[in-house]
Amino acid sequence: MSTQSTNVAFLIGTIAILSLIKTDCVAVKEYEKGFILCVTSRRGMQDHSYQNLTNVPSNLPDDTQYLDISHNSIRRLSGASFSGLSQLCCLKVTHCGLQEISPSVFSHTPALKVLNISFNDLPIVPDISLKQLKILDLAYNLYKSYRIPASFQNLANLDVLSLGSPTALSVNYNDFDPLSNISLSHLVLGAGIRWQKYDSGALAKLKSLKTISVFASFCGEASMFQNLLADVNVTGAKSLRIITLFPDNCNVTGNFFDSMKTMPLLKNLTIENTWINSSFMEVFMKNVWFSHLYDLSFVNITYNEDTPDGFQFRTINHSVNLCSITFNGVKHYQYKYPQINMSLEAFSNLTYLKFSGTGMNILPCNLLSVLPSLETLDLSDNLLKDTGFWWFYCSPTSVFPKLRRLYLSKNRFNSLSFISEKTNQMKTLESLDLSFNSISLDRDCSWPAQLIELSLANNILGNNVFNYLSVNFEKIDLSKTGITAITQKDLSRFPKLTHLQLSSNSIQVIPADVSAPSLLNLYVDQNAITTISKLAGLSKLKTLKAGNNPFVCSCDSYWFVSVLNKSLLADWPLDYTCSTPPSFAGVSLSEYKTSELSCEMWLQAAVAVPIFIIISAAIGLVFYKCDGVWYTKMLWVWIRVKRRGKKNSNMLKNVSFQYHAFISYSHQDSGWVDSRLVRSLEGSGFSLCVHERDFVPGDWVIDNIINCVESSYKTLFILSKHFVQSEWCNYELFFAQHRAINIQQDSLVFILLEPIPTDSLPKKFLRLRSLLRQQTYLEWPNTERKQQVFWASLKSTLRVADKSMVLKDVALAIADTATLVTDQI
Ligand SMILES: *[C@@H]1O[C@H](CO)[C@@H](O)[C@H](O)[C@H]1NC(C)=O
Ligand SMILES: *[C@@H]1O[C@H](CO)[C@@H](O)[C@H](O)[C@H]1NC(C)=O
Ligand SMILES: *[C@@H]1O[C@H](CO)[C@@H](O)[C@H](O)[C@H]1NC(C)=O
Ligand SMILES: *[C@@H]1O[C@H](CO)[C@@H](O)[C@H](O)[C@H]1NC(C)=O
Ligand SMILES: *[C@@H]1O[C@H](CO)[C@@H](O)[C@H](O)[C@H]1NC(C)=O
Ligand SMILES: *[C@@H]1O[C@H](CO)[C@@H](O)[C@H](O)[C@H]1NC(C)=O
Ligand SMILES: *[C@@H]1O[C@H](CO)[C@@H](O)[C@H](O)[C@H]1NC(C)=O
Ligand SMILES: *[C@@H]1O[C@H](CO)[C@@H](O)[C@H](O)[C@H]1NC(C)=O
Ligand SMILES: *[C@@H]1O[C@H](CO)[C@@H](O)[C@H](O)[C@H]1NC(C)=O
Ligand SMILES: *[C@@H]1O[C@H](CO)[C@@H](O)[C@H](O)[C@H]1NC(C)=O
Ligand SMILES: *[C@@H]1O[C@H](CO)[C@@H](O)[C@H](O)[C@H]1NC(C)=O
Ligand SMILES: *[C@@H]1O[C@H](CO)[C@@H](O)[C@H](O)[C@H]1NC(C)=O
């Protein structure tokens, strides 16, 4: 290996200083961990932030999964604030001036997994014991110490804990004791201020930590920082993130990272939001050289050259472990290109290099061939043009000998044909990202055969773009490229295509004949697609993203909504809503139920038959249960009786009566009948037929009844519970045989001896029930006076046919049961 040192001059445009780190909008809730962990339906999400609330809203739906009440003035969370929200999984109460949390408040929310109460005024770390809790953010409050309450021992599932208060100035030895037995893997500690004290050993108790983020400034406190590093070493954490290490006016003395060479477990180091001088950098890089780090990142740093010759780094006779170096966001304090003089040979094992957000506009020539292992080069978000990157002014012997992935998004590249030509010099390049540039389709392209993945997202290209791509491409990203239509001809150019992203275009249909036999992933979300029909030509499809399209909720969507296996859809169901018809607008597609029945004619027929059978069976069952057979028989009888009625009535006209009345009663009521009724009526000169006395012995009881009835002017029924239970059936039979009833419809008299609740009667005694309902009967009264009236009415009834007493309807109806039984007998 040559030890010749290579001057690397990173030439950075002056604009760089201004165009630095772009703060991506983090407002999009959907990418929050809490959202991902918790939300399964849009309805479960309740956003009540920025509403000047002073209390937790009380009308929250029970199925709330995610509740955001940040940016209000809720000072207190008390007992019942969240009652009923048993599904609440993520709660955000930030920027509310929260001062107090009553311990019982979370007893109503056992499912809580994410709790964010950062940016409040909590004076102490509150008691929290929620078994399911995974993420707890308590940063930016006003507690004065980091002492964790004992209840935190119960947070068995806690994974990420964020603690920070600008008024907590020291970390004490016992502060984290309650966390020592839980499986916390990531601790974020501090509020970006300088600590006055760090007790050596405090963090060392957290044995399960994998990542530690220290958010504190250590200006001039090298020994405190070294104590901290020693504890990080004991925890065994692999990853350390240090945020706001040095402010701008800091006098850095001492060797901060000296101990890194004896920290074999630490692999990733990130230094973020800090000021870095070239003098510090020189010392720091020597420590990195001898450390065990794999991954070194600088994020959002301000770089200041305080050494006369810039960054000078003499070759060290030791190859470095480092595999990955990231610079993401570098502000240059001086308005000039930084001077960097270092040997890159020792970076022989570097596989990943990212130099992003730095304002770089020219790639140093010597970088092309000195990184023998480099596989990934990320130069996104710089100011590179075609002439600045593609070694216009260099004459390299080889160009990135092992490079496989090249990210050039967010630069100023222009000519696709020129780029395609140049990529032919990168013998191993497989993947190229040209998204967010100003790419134009000027001339035909000639892509190298090994290049199989290309992203042209966010360039204005149009429908012709497919003609400029290589037939070897397997993964193509054409999101937001102004495509309005795709055809089978376009796709058939790419026989090996496995991933196709067409998100955020204006495509209206996926052609029915679309065929891509090896396609695994297809993204067509955020287009103008109204329906997706059977994707028969995509037999291997594993993932489809088609959300945020204006779906029509009609039979056209039947296949998609009801047949398609939803495990195919990466963004189901959150991103799928109906757009038309207006009555369904906004309805989630997963809630829109189109039935195959209403959409397929042949099915309507196929379904109708079994349904008819089921309904018939159901009716049959009901019929059977409710004595339907009995009623049917009666109906049959009624029809026959009506036919015979005329003939029979003539036969009975000449009957002469032997008795005034036939008394029909239950044996149990014989006391009343003998002592009161018979005595009273016979005393008045009426002759009565009483079955115990006047029935002919040996005859069948029904015949006796019939004989008696036929030879009596009236028939008196003494109704009581006993009668109904024991005798009524006989009379049903009797009525069935009594043909005279058609004419002698006035001859029945009912006496109700005691109240009989109609509902207590069996349903099939329909006639009796209706009789009792209509109150067309004589009721035996309790008082002597009324009894006299009773006897008077009864006697007059026996003398004259009294229509009001004789129950025409009942009689007639019961008569309808005639002859069937006769026939059977
Ligand atoms: C909250 O209060 C501020 C000032 O009192 C007012 O401007 C704002 O419109 C209110 N916001 C809501 C959602 O009521
Ligand atoms: C908690 O909310 C704050 C403010 O919105 C946010 O910056 C922070 O990232 C959130 N914490 C977690 C763990 O999501
Ligand atoms: C943690 O567990 C050990 C042994 O299992 C026990 O001695 C210690 O008291 C526990 N610590 C806490 C804070 O529960
Ligand atoms: C880190 O721990 C190892 C033992 O695991 C020890 O040899 C080494 O000295 C420690 N380094 C520091 C900086 O404490
Ligand atoms: C960087 O160097 C400047 C002098 O150029 C000095 O004033 C400042 O304190 C230093 N800051 C750090 C963080 O090293
Ligand atoms: C930085 O600190 C050292 C020693 O503490 C001191 O000698 C030096 O003058 C300080 N430099 C500045 C710029 O304050
Ligand atoms: C450490 O760095 C590697 C390589 O960049 C990365 O894949 C890994 O996720 C990082 N680990 C942590 C815990 O940050
Ligand atoms: C970048 O770091 C500076 C301090 O060096 C800080 O003020 C600023 O907020 C940081 N920017 C981001 C986006 O974190
Ligand atoms: C770069 O460093 C080498 C020694 O490592 C030295 O010989 C050379 O002069 C330096 N170049 C510049 C431009 O400072
Ligand atoms: C560098 O390493 C080689 C062998 O690996 C050794 O011969 C040489 O003396 C070393 N040079 C220095 C300056 O350590
Ligand atoms: C560098 O990589 C080579 C193989 O590519 C390996 O043998 C060597 O151990 C690595 N060096 C270091 C310091 O990791
Ligand atoms: C859907 O596909 C998944 C995986 O491909 C499979 O496990 C699942 O059983 C399928 N579901 C139905 C209803 O076919």
Short mmCIF file of N, CA and C in Angstrom, two decimals, residues 270-314:
data_model
loop_
_atom_site.label_atom_id
_atom_site.label_comp_id
_atom_site.label_asym_id
_atom_site.label_seq_id
_atom_site.Cartn_x
_atom_site.Cartn_y
_atom_site.Cartn_z
N THR A 270 -21.91 9.50 17.34
CA THR A 270 -22.50 10.60 16.59
C THR A 270 -22.29 11.89 17.39
N ILE A 271 -21.79 12.88 16.72
CA ILE A 271 -21.60 14.18 17.36
C ILE A 271 -22.48 15.19 16.64
N GLU A 272 -23.34 15.82 17.40
CA GLU A 272 -24.44 16.54 16.78
C GLU A 272 -24.59 17.95 17.33
N ASN A 273 -25.02 18.85 16.51
CA ASN A 273 -25.32 20.23 16.91
C ASN A 273 -24.17 20.85 17.71
N THR A 274 -23.03 20.86 17.14
CA THR A 274 -21.92 21.37 17.94
C THR A 274 -20.96 22.18 17.08
N TRP A 275 -20.15 22.87 17.75
CA TRP A 275 -19.11 23.68 17.12
C TRP A 275 -17.84 22.86 17.12
N ILE A 276 -17.17 22.78 15.98
CA ILE A 276 -15.93 22.00 15.94
C ILE A 276 -14.84 22.81 15.26
N ASN A 277 -13.76 22.98 15.97
CA ASN A 277 -12.59 23.67 15.43
C ASN A 277 -11.64 22.66 14.79
N SER A 278 -10.86 23.13 13.82
CA SER A 278 -9.92 22.21 13.18
C SER A 278 -8.88 21.70 14.18
N SER A 279 -8.58 22.51 15.19
CA SER A 279 -7.61 22.05 16.19
C SER A 279 -8.17 20.87 16.99
N PHE A 280 -9.43 20.99 17.34
CA PHE A 280 -10.07 19.87 18.05
C PHE A 280 -10.14 18.65 17.13
N MET A 281 -10.46 18.88 15.88
CA MET A 281 -10.63 17.79 14.93
C MET A 281 -9.35 16.96 14.80
N GLU A 282 -8.23 17.64 14.78
CA GLU A 282 -6.96 16.91 14.64
C GLU A 282 -6.75 15.95 15.81
N VAL A 283 -7.02 16.45 17.02
CA VAL A 283 -6.85 15.60 18.20
C VAL A 283 -7.88 14.48 18.19
N PHE A 284 -9.07 14.85 17.87
CA PHE A 284 -10.18 13.89 17.87
C PHE A 284 -9.92 12.74 16.91
N MET A 285 -9.46 13.06 15.69
CA MET A 285 -9.27 12.02 14.69
C MET A 285 -8.18 11.03 15.10
N LYS A 286 -7.20 11.51 15.83
CA LYS A 286 -6.17 10.58 16.32
C LYS A 286 -6.79 9.56 17.26
N ASN A 287 -7.73 10.02 18.12
CA ASN A 287 -8.40 9.09 19.03
C ASN A 287 -9.26 8.09 18.26
N VAL A 288 -9.93 8.61 17.24
CA VAL A 288 -10.77 7.72 16.42
C VAL A 288 -9.91 6.64 15.77
N TRP A 289 -8.74 7.07 15.33
CA TRP A 289 -7.83 6.15 14.64
C TRP A 289 -7.56 4.89 15.44
N PHE A 290 -7.38 5.10 16.74
CA PHE A 290 -7.01 3.97 17.60
C PHE A 290 -8.22 3.34 18.29
N SER A 291 -9.39 3.84 17.99
CA SER A 291 -10.59 3.32 18.68
C SER A 291 -11.13 2.11 17.94
N HIS A 292 -12.21 1.57 18.46
CA HIS A 292 -12.86 0.42 17.84
C HIS A 292 -14.11 0.82 17.07
N LEU A 293 -14.26 2.11 16.85
CA LEU A 293 -15.47 2.59 16.17
C LEU A 293 -15.60 2.03 14.76
N TYR A 294 -16.85 1.69 14.39
CA TYR A 294 -17.15 1.34 13.01
C TYR A 294 -17.77 2.52 12.27
N ASP A 295 -18.49 3.31 13.06
CA ASP A 295 -19.39 4.26 12.43
C ASP A 295 -19.23 5.61 13.10
N LEU A 296 -18.85 6.60 12.36
CA LEU A 296 -18.65 7.93 12.92
C LEU A 296 -19.51 8.93 12.16
N SER A 297 -20.31 9.70 12.90
CA SER A 297 -21.18 10.67 12.22
C SER A 297 -21.04 12.05 12.84
N PHE A 298 -21.03 13.04 11.99
CA PHE A 298 -21.15 14.42 12.42
C PHE A 298 -22.44 14.96 11.82
N VAL A 299 -23.30 15.43 12.69
CA VAL A 299 -24.58 15.94 12.20
C VAL A 299 -24.71 17.39 12.64
N ASN A 300 -24.99 18.25 11.70
CA ASN A 300 -25.21 19.66 11.99
C ASN A 300 -24.07 20.26 12.82
N ILE A 301 -22.93 20.37 12.22
CA ILE A 301 -21.81 20.96 12.93
C ILE A 301 -21.40 22.29 12.28
N THR A 302 -20.83 23.14 13.09
CA THR A 302 -20.24 24.36 12.55
C THR A 302 -18.73 24.18 12.58
N TYR A 303 -18.11 24.28 11.44
CA TYR A 303 -16.69 23.99 11.32
C TYR A 303 -15.91 25.29 11.22
N ASN A 304 -14.88 25.39 12.08
CA ASN A 304 -14.10 26.62 12.12
C ASN A 304 -12.63 26.27 12.01
N GLU A 305 -11.93 26.88 11.07
CA GLU A 305 -10.49 26.63 10.94
C GLU A 305 -9.73 27.56 11.86
N ASP A 306 -9.29 27.03 12.97
CA ASP A 306 -8.52 27.88 13.88
C ASP A 306 -7.03 27.53 13.82
N THR A 307 -6.67 26.62 12.92
CA THR A 307 -5.25 26.32 12.72
C THR A 307 -4.82 26.96 11.40
N PRO A 308 -3.62 27.46 11.32
CA PRO A 308 -3.21 28.24 10.15
C PRO A 308 -3.29 27.44 8.85
N ASP A 309 -3.00 26.14 8.86
CA ASP A 309 -2.97 25.37 7.61
C ASP A 309 -4.20 24.49 7.44
N GLY A 310 -5.24 24.86 8.10
CA GLY A 310 -6.43 24.03 7.98
C GLY A 310 -6.28 22.74 8.75
N PHE A 311 -6.96 21.73 8.29
CA PHE A 311 -6.94 20.45 8.97
C PHE A 311 -5.78 19.61 8.45
N GLN A 312 -4.78 19.42 9.28
CA GLN A 312 -3.59 18.65 8.89
C GLN A 312 -3.61 17.34 9.64
N PHE A 313 -3.52 16.28 8.91
CA PHE A 313 -3.57 14.99 9.59
C PHE A 313 -2.46 14.12 9.05
N ARG A 314 -1.38 13.95 9.86
CA ARG A 314 -0.24 13.17 9.40
C ARG A 314 -0.57 11.70 9.41
#
